[in-house]
Coordinates of C-alpha atoms in Angstrom, one line a residue:
M1 CA 0.0 0.0 0.0
S2 CA 2.8 2.4 0.6
H3 CA 4.9 3.9 -2.2
T4 CA 7.9 6.3 -2.4
L5 CA 8.4 9.5 -4.4
T6 CA 12.1 10.1 -5.1
G7 CA 13.3 13.1 -3.3
A8 CA 10.2 13.5 -1.1
A9 CA 10.7 14.8 2.4
H10 CA 11.1 11.9 4.8
G11 CA 8.1 11.5 7.2
S12 CA 5.7 13.7 5.2
P13 CA 2.4 12.4 3.9
A14 CA 3.7 12.5 0.3
A15 CA 6.7 10.4 1.3
D16 CA 4.4 7.4 0.9
T17 CA 3.9 7.7 -2.8
F18 CA 3.7 6.0 -6.1
D19 CA 5.1 2.9 -7.7
A20 CA 6.4 3.1 -11.3
P21 CA 3.4 2.5 -13.5
S22 CA 3.1 -0.1 -16.2
P23 CA 3.0 1.3 -19.8
A24 CA -0.7 0.4 -20.1
L25 CA -1.5 2.3 -16.9
R26 CA 0.4 5.4 -18.2
R27 CA -2.4 5.7 -20.8
W28 CA -5.0 6.0 -18.0
P29 CA -3.8 8.9 -15.9
L30 CA -7.1 9.5 -14.1
L31 CA -7.3 5.8 -13.2
R32 CA -3.8 6.2 -11.7
C33 CA -5.2 9.0 -9.5
L34 CA -8.1 6.8 -8.4
L35 CA -5.6 4.0 -7.5
L36 CA -4.1 6.3 -5.0
Y37 CA -7.1 5.5 -2.8
R38 CA -5.0 2.4 -2.0
A39 CA -3.4 4.6 0.6
T40 CA -6.7 4.6 2.6
P41 CA -8.1 1.2 1.8
W42 CA -10.4 0.8 4.7
R43 CA -12.0 4.2 4.2
F44 CA -12.4 3.4 0.5
F45 CA -14.1 0.1 1.0
I46 CA -16.3 1.5 3.8
T47 CA -17.5 4.3 1.4
L48 CA -18.0 1.7 -1.4
A49 CA -20.1 -0.5 0.9
I50 CA -22.2 2.5 2.0
Y51 CA -23.0 3.4 -1.6
A52 CA -23.9 -0.2 -2.3
L53 CA -26.3 -0.1 0.6
I54 CA -27.7 3.2 -0.7
S55 CA -28.5 1.6 -4.1
G56 CA -29.8 -1.5 -2.5
A57 CA -32.1 0.6 -0.3
L58 CA -33.3 2.5 -3.4
A59 CA -34.3 -0.8 -5.1
L60 CA -35.9 -2.0 -1.9
Q61 CA -37.8 1.3 -1.6
Q62 CA -39.2 1.0 -5.2
W63 CA -40.1 -2.7 -4.6
L64 CA -41.9 -1.8 -1.4
L65 CA -43.7 1.0 -3.2
G66 CA -44.9 -1.4 -5.9
R67 CA -46.1 -3.8 -3.3
A68 CA -48.0 -1.1 -1.4
I69 CA -49.7 0.1 -4.6
H70 CA -50.6 -3.4 -5.4
D71 CA -52.2 -3.8 -2.0
V72 CA -54.1 -0.6 -2.5
Q73 CA -55.3 -1.9 -5.9
D74 CA -56.5 -5.1 -4.3
G75 CA -58.1 -3.4 -1.4
R76 CA -55.8 -4.7 1.2
A77 CA -54.2 -1.4 2.2
V78 CA -57.4 0.2 3.4
V79 CA -60.0 -2.3 4.6
A80 CA -63.7 -1.5 5.1
L81 CA -65.0 -2.6 8.4
P82 CA -68.5 -4.2 8.9
G83 CA -69.7 -1.2 10.9
G84 CA -68.9 1.2 8.1
G85 CA -65.5 2.4 9.4
L86 CA -62.0 1.9 7.7
D87 CA -59.1 -0.1 9.0
L88 CA -56.1 2.1 8.1
G89 CA -53.6 -0.2 9.9
P90 CA -52.1 -1.8 6.7
A91 CA -51.8 1.6 5.0
L92 CA -50.1 3.2 8.0
L93 CA -47.8 0.2 8.2
W94 CA -46.8 0.8 4.6
L95 CA -46.2 4.5 5.3
G96 CA -44.1 3.7 8.3
V97 CA -42.0 1.1 6.4
L98 CA -41.5 3.4 3.4
S99 CA -40.6 6.4 5.6
A100 CA -38.1 4.3 7.6
V101 CA -36.4 3.1 4.3
A102 CA -36.3 6.7 3.0
F103 CA -34.8 8.0 6.3
G104 CA -32.2 5.2 6.3
R105 CA -31.2 6.1 2.7
A106 CA -30.8 9.8 3.7
A107 CA -28.7 8.9 6.7
L108 CA -26.5 6.6 4.5
Q109 CA -26.1 9.3 1.8
Y110 CA -25.0 11.8 4.4
L111 CA -22.5 9.4 5.9
A112 CA -21.2 8.5 2.4
A113 CA -20.8 12.2 1.5
I114 CA -18.8 12.9 4.6
V115 CA -16.5 9.8 4.3
G116 CA -16.1 10.4 0.6
L117 CA -15.1 14.0 1.1
V118 CA -12.6 13.1 3.8
I119 CA -10.7 10.6 1.6
Q120 CA -11.0 12.9 -1.4
Q121 CA -9.3 15.7 0.4
R122 CA -6.6 13.5 1.8
L123 CA -5.8 12.2 -1.7
L124 CA -5.7 15.8 -3.1
S125 CA -3.5 17.0 -0.2
T126 CA -1.1 14.1 -1.0
L127 CA -1.1 15.0 -4.7
R128 CA -0.5 18.7 -4.1
E129 CA 2.3 18.0 -1.6
S130 CA 3.8 15.5 -4.0
I131 CA 3.7 18.1 -6.9
F132 CA 5.4 20.7 -4.7
Q133 CA 8.1 18.2 -3.5
K134 CA 8.7 17.1 -7.1
V135 CA 9.2 20.7 -8.2
Q136 CA 11.8 21.1 -5.5
V137 CA 13.8 18.0 -6.4
L138 CA 13.7 18.4 -10.2
H139 CA 16.9 19.8 -11.8
L140 CA 17.2 23.4 -12.8
G141 CA 17.1 22.5 -16.5
Y142 CA 13.5 21.3 -16.2
H143 CA 12.4 24.5 -14.6
W144 CA 14.1 26.6 -17.3
Q145 CA 12.3 24.5 -20.0
H146 CA 8.8 24.6 -18.4
G147 CA 8.6 27.9 -16.5
A148 CA 6.9 29.0 -13.3
G149 CA 3.5 29.4 -14.9
E150 CA 3.2 25.7 -15.8
M151 CA 4.3 24.6 -12.3
I152 CA 1.6 26.9 -10.8
T153 CA -1.1 25.6 -13.2
R154 CA -0.4 22.0 -12.3
T155 CA -0.6 22.7 -8.6
T156 CA -3.7 24.8 -8.8
R157 CA -6.0 24.5 -11.8
D158 CA -5.1 20.9 -12.6
A159 CA -5.4 19.8 -9.0
D160 CA -8.8 21.6 -8.8
K161 CA -10.0 19.7 -11.9
L162 CA -9.1 16.5 -10.2
R163 CA -11.0 17.6 -7.1
D164 CA -14.1 18.1 -9.2
A165 CA -13.7 14.7 -10.7
L166 CA -13.1 13.0 -7.4
T167 CA -16.2 14.6 -6.0
S168 CA -18.1 13.3 -9.1
F169 CA -16.4 9.9 -8.8
W170 CA -18.4 9.2 -5.7
R171 CA -21.6 11.1 -6.4
Q172 CA -21.9 10.4 -10.1
G173 CA -19.5 7.5 -10.7
I174 CA -19.8 5.0 -7.9
D175 CA -23.4 5.9 -6.9
S176 CA -24.6 5.9 -10.5
M177 CA -22.8 2.6 -11.2
F178 CA -24.7 0.9 -8.3
V179 CA -28.0 2.6 -9.3
V180 CA -27.6 1.3 -12.9
I181 CA -26.8 -2.2 -11.6
A182 CA -29.8 -2.1 -9.1
A183 CA -32.1 -0.7 -11.8
M184 CA -31.2 -3.4 -14.3
A185 CA -31.5 -6.2 -11.7
F186 CA -34.8 -4.8 -10.7
L187 CA -36.2 -4.7 -14.2
F188 CA -34.9 -8.2 -15.1
W189 CA -36.3 -9.6 -11.9
Y190 CA -39.8 -8.4 -12.7
H191 CA -39.5 -9.6 -16.3
P192 CA -36.4 -10.4 -18.5
T193 CA -37.8 -8.6 -21.5
L194 CA -38.6 -5.5 -19.4
G195 CA -34.9 -4.8 -18.8
L196 CA -33.4 -5.9 -22.1
V197 CA -34.0 -2.8 -24.2
P198 CA -33.0 -0.3 -21.4
L199 CA -29.8 -2.4 -21.0
V200 CA -28.9 -2.1 -24.7
L201 CA -29.8 1.6 -24.8
T202 CA -27.7 2.4 -21.6
A203 CA -24.7 0.5 -23.0
G204 CA -24.9 2.5 -26.2
A205 CA -25.2 5.8 -24.4
L206 CA -22.2 5.0 -22.2
W207 CA -20.2 4.0 -25.3
L208 CA -21.1 7.4 -27.0
L209 CA -20.1 9.3 -23.9
L210 CA -16.7 7.6 -23.7
R211 CA -16.1 8.3 -27.4
Q212 CA -16.8 11.9 -26.9
A213 CA -14.5 12.0 -23.8
D214 CA -11.4 11.5 -26.0
V215 CA -12.1 14.7 -27.9
L216 CA -12.9 16.6 -24.7
V217 CA -9.5 15.5 -23.4
Q218 CA -7.7 17.0 -26.4
L219 CA -9.7 20.2 -26.1
D220 CA -8.9 20.5 -22.4
R221 CA -5.2 20.0 -23.0
A222 CA -5.2 22.9 -25.3
V223 CA -7.1 24.9 -22.7
G224 CA -4.5 23.9 -20.1
A225 CA -1.6 25.1 -22.3
A226 CA -3.4 28.4 -22.8
Y227 CA -3.8 28.7 -19.1
D228 CA -0.1 28.0 -18.6
A229 CA 0.6 31.0 -20.9
V230 CA -1.8 33.2 -18.9
N231 CA -0.1 32.2 -15.6
Q232 CA 3.4 32.8 -17.1
D233 CA 2.5 36.2 -18.3
L234 CA 1.0 37.1 -15.0
S235 CA 4.0 35.9 -13.1
E236 CA 6.4 37.8 -15.3
G237 CA 4.2 40.9 -15.1
V238 CA 4.4 40.9 -11.3
H239 CA 8.0 39.9 -10.9
G240 CA 9.2 42.1 -13.8
V241 CA 7.3 45.2 -12.8
R242 CA 10.5 47.2 -12.4
V243 CA 11.6 46.5 -16.0
I244 CA 8.2 47.1 -17.3
K245 CA 8.0 50.5 -15.7
A246 CA 11.5 51.4 -16.7
F247 CA 10.8 50.9 -20.4
S248 CA 7.2 52.2 -20.2
L249 CA 5.9 48.8 -21.3
E250 CA 2.7 48.8 -19.3
A251 CA 0.4 49.1 -22.2
D252 CA 2.2 46.5 -24.3
R253 CA 2.2 44.0 -21.4
V254 CA -1.5 44.6 -20.7
D255 CA -2.2 44.0 -24.4
R256 CA -0.1 40.8 -24.4
F257 CA -1.9 39.5 -21.3
A258 CA -5.3 40.4 -22.7
A259 CA -4.4 38.4 -25.9
Q260 CA -3.4 35.4 -23.8
V261 CA -6.6 35.6 -21.8
D262 CA -8.7 35.9 -25.0
R263 CA -7.1 32.8 -26.5
F264 CA -7.8 30.9 -23.2
K265 CA -11.4 32.1 -23.4
Q266 CA -11.9 31.1 -27.0
L267 CA -10.5 27.6 -26.4
T268 CA -12.7 27.2 -23.3
E269 CA -15.8 28.2 -25.3
S270 CA -14.9 25.7 -28.0
A271 CA -14.7 22.9 -25.4
L272 CA -18.0 23.9 -23.8
A273 CA -19.7 24.2 -27.2
Y274 CA -18.6 20.7 -28.2
A275 CA -19.9 19.3 -24.9
A276 CA -23.2 21.1 -25.3
K277 CA -23.8 19.8 -28.8
R278 CA -22.7 16.2 -28.4
I279 CA -23.7 15.1 -24.9
P280 CA -27.5 15.4 -25.3
L281 CA -27.5 12.6 -27.9
P282 CA -26.7 9.8 -25.3
Q283 CA -29.2 11.4 -22.9
M284 CA -31.9 11.1 -25.6
L285 CA -31.0 7.5 -26.3
V286 CA -31.4 6.4 -22.7
G287 CA -34.8 8.3 -22.6
F288 CA -36.3 5.8 -25.0
G289 CA -35.9 3.2 -22.2
Q290 CA -38.9 4.9 -20.5
V291 CA -41.0 4.5 -23.6
W292 CA -40.1 0.8 -23.8
V293 CA -40.9 0.1 -20.1
L294 CA -44.2 2.0 -20.3
G295 CA -45.3 0.4 -23.6
W296 CA -44.2 -3.2 -23.0
G297 CA -45.1 -2.9 -19.3
V298 CA -48.7 -2.2 -20.2
V299 CA -48.7 -5.3 -22.4
L300 CA -47.3 -7.4 -19.6
V301 CA -50.0 -6.0 -17.2
S302 CA -52.7 -6.9 -19.7
R303 CA -51.3 -10.5 -19.8
G304 CA -51.2 -10.8 -16.1
S305 CA -47.3 -11.1 -16.1
L306 CA -47.0 -7.8 -14.2
N307 CA -49.3 -6.0 -11.8
L308 CA -50.0 -2.3 -11.7
G309 CA -47.7 -1.7 -8.7
E310 CA -44.8 -3.5 -10.3
L311 CA -45.3 -1.4 -13.5
L312 CA -45.3 1.8 -11.6
A313 CA -42.2 0.7 -9.6
S314 CA -40.5 -0.2 -12.9
L315 CA -41.2 3.2 -14.4
L316 CA -39.8 4.9 -11.3
M317 CA -36.7 2.8 -11.5
V318 CA -36.1 3.4 -15.2
N319 CA -36.7 7.1 -14.6
M320 CA -34.0 7.0 -11.9
L321 CA -31.8 5.3 -14.5
V322 CA -32.4 8.0 -17.1
L323 CA -31.6 10.7 -14.6
R324 CA -28.4 9.0 -13.6
I325 CA -27.2 8.6 -17.2
E326 CA -28.1 12.3 -17.8
G327 CA -26.0 13.1 -14.7
I328 CA -23.1 11.2 -16.1
G329 CA -23.6 13.1 -19.4
R330 CA -23.4 16.4 -17.5
V331 CA -20.2 15.4 -15.7
I332 CA -18.5 13.7 -18.6
K333 CA -16.7 17.0 -19.4
T334 CA -15.6 17.1 -15.8
Y335 CA -14.0 13.6 -16.2
A336 CA -12.5 14.6 -19.5
D337 CA -11.0 17.8 -18.0
A338 CA -9.7 15.8 -15.1
R339 CA -8.2 13.1 -17.4
S340 CA -6.3 15.9 -19.1
S341 CA -5.2 17.5 -15.9
A342 CA -4.2 14.1 -14.4
A343 CA -2.0 13.5 -17.4
R344 CA -0.3 16.8 -16.9
I345 CA 0.3 16.1 -13.2
W346 CA 1.6 12.6 -13.9
E347 CA 4.0 14.0 -16.6
L348 CA 5.5 16.0 -13.8
L349 CA 5.5 13.3 -11.1
D350 CA 6.9 10.7 -13.6
E351 CA 9.8 13.0 -14.6
P352 CA 12.9 11.1 -13.5
P353 CA 15.3 13.1 -11.3
A354 CA 18.4 14.0 -13.3
I355 CA 20.4 14.3 -10.0
T356 CA 20.1 11.5 -7.4
S357 CA 21.4 11.3 -3.9
G358 CA 24.0 8.9 -2.5
D359 CA 24.1 7.7 1.0
V360 CA 27.7 8.6 2.1
P361 CA 27.9 11.5 4.5
P362 CA 30.1 14.4 3.3
P363 CA 33.6 14.7 4.9
D364 CA 33.8 16.1 8.3
G365 CA 35.4 19.5 8.9
D366 CA 36.9 21.5 6.0
F367 CA 37.3 20.0 2.5
G368 CA 37.8 21.1 -1.1
I369 CA 36.5 20.2 -4.5
H370 CA 38.4 18.6 -7.4
L371 CA 37.2 18.3 -11.0
E372 CA 39.0 16.2 -13.6
G373 CA 38.2 16.0 -17.3
V374 CA 34.6 17.4 -16.8
R375 CA 32.4 17.6 -19.9
V376 CA 28.9 19.1 -19.7
L377 CA 26.3 19.2 -22.6
P378 CA 23.3 21.5 -22.8
P379 CA 19.8 20.1 -22.3
G380 CA 18.9 18.2 -25.5
G381 CA 22.5 17.8 -26.6
G382 CA 24.6 20.0 -28.8
H383 CA 28.0 21.7 -28.4
P384 CA 29.5 21.2 -25.0
V385 CA 29.1 24.0 -22.4
L386 CA 32.2 22.7 -20.6
E387 CA 34.9 20.6 -22.2
D388 CA 37.8 18.8 -20.5
V389 CA 37.7 21.1 -17.4
S390 CA 40.1 20.2 -14.6
L391 CA 40.6 22.3 -11.4
S392 CA 41.0 22.0 -7.7
V393 CA 39.9 24.4 -4.9
Q394 CA 41.5 23.5 -1.6
P395 CA 40.3 24.5 1.9
G396 CA 41.1 28.1 2.7
E397 CA 41.9 28.8 -1.0
L398 CA 40.2 31.5 -3.1
V399 CA 40.1 30.5 -6.8
A400 CA 38.6 33.0 -9.3
V401 CA 37.1 32.1 -12.7
V402 CA 36.9 34.7 -15.4
G403 CA 35.6 34.5 -18.9
A404 CA 33.4 36.1 -21.5
T405 CA 29.6 35.9 -21.4
G406 CA 28.6 32.3 -22.4
S407 CA 32.0 30.8 -21.6
G408 CA 30.4 28.4 -19.1
K409 CA 31.2 30.1 -15.8
S410 CA 27.7 29.7 -14.2
T411 CA 27.6 26.0 -15.4
L412 CA 30.9 25.4 -13.7
A413 CA 29.6 27.1 -10.5
G414 CA 26.6 24.8 -10.6
L415 CA 28.7 21.7 -10.6
F416 CA 30.1 22.3 -7.1
P417 CA 26.8 21.9 -5.2
R418 CA 25.5 19.4 -7.8
L419 CA 22.9 21.7 -9.2
A420 CA 24.0 20.0 -12.4
D421 CA 25.9 16.9 -13.2
P422 CA 28.5 16.4 -16.0
Q423 CA 28.1 13.8 -18.7
D424 CA 31.8 12.9 -18.4
G425 CA 34.5 13.5 -15.9
T426 CA 35.2 13.1 -12.2
L427 CA 34.0 15.3 -9.3
L428 CA 35.5 14.7 -5.9
A429 CA 35.3 16.2 -2.4
G430 CA 37.9 15.9 0.3
R431 CA 41.4 17.0 1.3
G432 CA 44.9 15.5 1.4
D433 CA 44.8 11.9 0.4
C434 CA 41.2 11.3 1.2
W435 CA 38.7 12.1 -1.6
V436 CA 35.2 10.8 -2.3
D437 CA 33.0 11.0 -5.4
L438 CA 30.4 13.7 -5.2
R439 CA 27.7 11.4 -6.6
S440 CA 28.1 9.0 -3.7
L441 CA 27.4 11.7 -1.1
D442 CA 24.1 12.3 0.7
L443 CA 22.8 15.2 -1.5
A444 CA 21.0 17.2 1.2
A445 CA 23.9 17.0 3.7
F446 CA 26.5 17.8 1.0
R447 CA 24.6 20.9 -0.1
R448 CA 24.4 22.2 3.4
R449 CA 28.2 22.2 3.4
V450 CA 28.5 23.8 -0.1
Q451 CA 26.8 27.2 -0.1
V452 CA 26.1 29.1 -3.4
V453 CA 25.5 32.8 -3.5
P454 CA 24.3 33.7 -7.0
Q455 CA 24.2 37.1 -8.7
E456 CA 20.4 37.1 -8.7
N457 CA 19.8 36.7 -5.0
F458 CA 16.5 35.6 -3.6
L459 CA 15.0 36.8 -0.3
F460 CA 11.6 35.7 1.0
S461 CA 9.0 38.1 2.1
D462 CA 9.7 37.4 5.8
S463 CA 11.7 39.0 8.5
L464 CA 15.4 39.5 8.1
A465 CA 16.2 37.0 10.9
D466 CA 14.0 34.3 9.3
N467 CA 15.7 34.8 6.0
L468 CA 19.1 34.3 7.6
R469 CA 18.0 31.3 9.7
L470 CA 17.2 29.4 6.5
A471 CA 20.8 28.3 6.6
S472 CA 20.9 27.5 10.3
P473 CA 17.4 27.3 12.0
G474 CA 18.9 27.2 15.5
A475 CA 21.2 30.2 15.1
T476 CA 21.1 32.7 17.9
D477 CA 20.8 36.5 17.4
D478 CA 24.5 36.9 18.2
E479 CA 25.4 34.3 15.5
L480 CA 23.2 36.2 13.1
R481 CA 25.0 39.5 13.9
E482 CA 28.4 37.8 13.5
A483 CA 27.5 36.5 10.0
L484 CA 26.2 40.0 9.1
K485 CA 29.5 41.4 10.2
W486 CA 31.6 39.1 8.0
A487 CA 29.3 39.9 5.1
Q488 CA 29.8 43.7 5.8
A489 CA 26.0 43.9 6.2
D490 CA 25.9 44.9 9.9
E491 CA 26.4 48.6 9.0
F492 CA 23.0 49.0 7.3
V493 CA 21.2 46.4 9.4
N494 CA 22.0 48.4 12.5
D495 CA 20.2 51.4 11.0
F496 CA 17.0 49.5 10.6
P497 CA 14.5 50.6 13.4
E498 CA 13.4 47.0 13.9
G499 CA 16.8 45.4 13.4
L500 CA 16.8 41.7 12.8
D501 CA 12.9 41.7 12.9
T502 CA 12.7 44.0 9.9
R503 CA 10.2 42.7 7.4
L504 CA 11.5 42.3 3.9
G505 CA 9.3 42.9 0.9
D506 CA 8.7 40.5 -2.0
R507 CA 12.2 39.2 -3.0
G508 CA 13.7 41.8 -0.7
V509 CA 12.3 44.7 -2.8
T510 CA 12.8 47.1 0.1
L511 CA 16.6 46.7 -0.2
S512 CA 19.2 47.8 -2.7
G513 CA 21.0 45.3 -4.9
G514 CA 24.1 45.5 -2.8
Q515 CA 22.2 45.0 0.4
R516 CA 20.5 41.9 -0.9
Q517 CA 23.8 40.5 -2.0
R518 CA 25.4 41.0 1.4
L519 CA 22.4 39.5 3.2
C520 CA 22.5 36.4 1.0
L521 CA 26.3 36.2 1.7
A522 CA 25.6 36.4 5.4
R523 CA 23.0 33.7 5.1
A524 CA 25.6 31.4 3.4
L525 CA 28.3 32.2 6.0
L526 CA 25.9 31.4 8.8
A527 CA 25.8 27.8 7.5
R528 CA 29.6 27.6 8.2
P529 CA 30.2 26.1 4.7
A530 CA 33.2 24.0 3.8
V531 CA 32.9 25.3 0.2
L532 CA 31.6 28.7 -0.8
V533 CA 30.7 29.5 -4.4
L534 CA 30.3 33.2 -5.2
D535 CA 28.7 33.4 -8.7
D536 CA 29.2 37.1 -9.5
S537 CA 27.6 37.8 -6.1
T538 CA 29.6 40.9 -5.4
S539 CA 28.8 42.7 -8.6
A540 CA 26.5 45.3 -6.9
L541 CA 29.1 46.1 -4.2
D542 CA 31.7 48.9 -4.3
A543 CA 35.3 47.9 -4.5
L544 CA 36.1 48.7 -0.9
T545 CA 33.3 46.6 0.5
E546 CA 34.1 43.7 -1.9
R547 CA 37.8 43.8 -0.8
R548 CA 36.8 43.7 2.9
I549 CA 34.5 40.7 2.3
L550 CA 37.0 38.7 0.4
D551 CA 39.8 39.5 2.9
G552 CA 37.5 38.6 5.7
L553 CA 36.9 35.1 4.3
R554 CA 40.5 34.4 4.7
H555 CA 40.4 35.3 8.4
L556 CA 37.5 33.2 9.4
N557 CA 39.9 30.8 11.2
G558 CA 40.4 33.6 13.7
A559 CA 36.6 33.7 14.3
G560 CA 36.5 30.1 15.4
Q561 CA 35.5 28.5 12.1
A562 CA 37.4 27.1 9.2
A563 CA 38.0 29.3 6.2
P564 CA 36.1 27.8 3.3
A565 CA 37.3 26.8 -0.1
V566 CA 36.0 29.7 -2.2
L567 CA 35.2 29.6 -5.9
L568 CA 34.7 33.2 -7.1
I569 CA 33.0 33.9 -10.5
S570 CA 33.8 37.5 -11.4
N571 CA 35.2 39.7 -14.1
R572 CA 36.0 42.5 -11.7
R573 CA 39.7 43.4 -11.3
S574 CA 39.3 44.3 -7.7
A575 CA 38.1 40.8 -6.9
L576 CA 40.6 39.0 -9.1
E577 CA 43.5 40.8 -7.4
R578 CA 42.5 39.1 -4.1
A579 CA 42.4 35.6 -5.6
D580 CA 45.1 33.0 -5.0
R581 CA 44.6 31.7 -8.6
V582 CA 42.7 33.0 -11.6
L583 CA 41.4 30.6 -14.2
L584 CA 40.6 32.0 -17.7
L585 CA 37.6 30.1 -19.2
S586 CA 37.0 30.4 -22.9
A587 CA 34.4 28.4 -24.9
G588 CA 34.0 26.0 -22.1
R589 CA 37.7 25.3 -21.6
I590 CA 40.3 26.5 -19.1
V591 CA 42.9 28.1 -21.4
A592 CA 45.1 29.7 -18.8
Q593 CA 45.6 30.0 -15.1
G594 CA 47.8 32.0 -12.6
T595 CA 47.6 35.1 -10.5
H596 CA 46.0 38.2 -11.8
A597 CA 49.4 39.9 -12.3
D598 CA 50.8 36.8 -14.0
L599 CA 47.9 36.5 -16.5
A600 CA 47.8 40.3 -17.1
G601 CA 51.5 40.1 -18.1
R602 CA 51.4 37.1 -20.4
E603 CA 47.9 36.5 -21.7
A604 CA 46.6 38.8 -24.4
A605 CA 43.1 37.3 -24.2
Y606 CA 43.0 38.0 -20.5
R607 CA 44.1 41.6 -21.0
E608 CA 41.5 42.1 -23.7
L609 CA 38.7 40.7 -21.5
M610 CA 39.7 42.9 -18.5
G611 CA 40.3 46.0 -20.6
L612 CA 44.0 46.2 -19.7
D613 CA 46.8 47.6 -21.8
A614 CA 49.9 45.8 -22.8
D615 CA 51.5 46.7 -19.4
G616 CA 48.6 45.2 -17.5
H617 CA 47.1 48.5 -16.4

């Protein structure tokens, strides 16, 4: 009954997840969602049993009603007494029995609705949590290819579509299935020929509904893609509002968004129009079953094969059958939409993780990173981003990487914390004579020891202290202030009226670019990393502040913690002058290395990149 989603948080509800499906099951994504009810088997079977009892009670109610009417017809329900009075006892008994059955069905329906909603919400919660967890463990390339809008759509709209289908699964699916079975059994029990035609008509109607569902699925997938585009435009319009205002693009972005919304509306209307035109045909087909039961039932009554009460009960039952098939017709679009949404959700959940965790703990204390013969291809293949790259960054060493735009610097930085894996080559962590393959290390524990500070820093709309404690949840205020000091951020934080409790706006919008960079650096230092990757993360700082930060990293030993191995991605001379070694990266290859002064004196390509003259000035 339990399953496991790769990368899910241990101990969470979604950690008990999904087996790899068979190829046949992949073609039925909605069925895969329904199979998740295996996680709550006893609730599922209790609900199933309750709905079976409800349908059985419905058939019993109709049968009792037929018997009561037959007693009325034969004069047994109300009996004339010799003295001229009426004996209402049998009639009152029938009323009591029918009322008790009706009350019992109502109580069962209420109970079934409650239990059904409980397991439905549990299933949806598990799915939503699994989607979010999968989004967290997928490699960055997947996010770049699909965008935030698509991720949001799958978690919201697609999950809501499944919610509607799961609600209908019990109310229109399971309940209707039992009602159809009960109705057919009821009609065949009264007379075999009475149920034959309704059975054929019902089967034909269901076949037509299923045929139409395939088209509705395709229509809804187009609607879902259009909704992705709407979400993506909305996300970019909110997060890119500064750029939009800077270039006076408000009108253009509004027009673009309106066009996306209009396309979404048109596709939605097309899907609704198709459903409105096609679904009434099966409903009409089942309606002929009433004509048959009435016409042939009259013949059976005239032959004495059926009494009037049984005919009336049969008509009520076939009428219930028609209403249920019509209900299925009304929700068939809901099922089709959910089938499309389920396919989109499973496409995400089935995506294999490109980066998997080992089980070896990372080395204790300080350690460095060694790369040998590394080759990295872009997503989908093509010319290598990195080719035959070999380098080492030892504990306490500051190694800078410089190169033109597109030379592969950020890709190289992403290899250190395993945000990306190479197609070829060796990646090792360790020191001295003790090194271990990065792929064998526990990924979460390793990434806590390798901190990355990118150029585009991200701060959550929370307090300053909460943002810092992401790296060390148990850190004290004094430890926070110490990290701020090493990042040269204490000077402006001390000016905040609320200090560490200062609330930051969305993505730290209340701060300048340099302040955000220093806070993110402080957050990384608070984790006491063995390896620190600075991916152009001092670009918004002045030269003096940058020098103080880089010099301070070398003196962390005096502050009671080991100085980390630092990989610095930068094209700024002020930063490169502080490095122990500078690597010149060109077209994905390291073409030269040495100190800044050494490269400036002998490498023309380095001088050209840095804007230096022949004398290195």
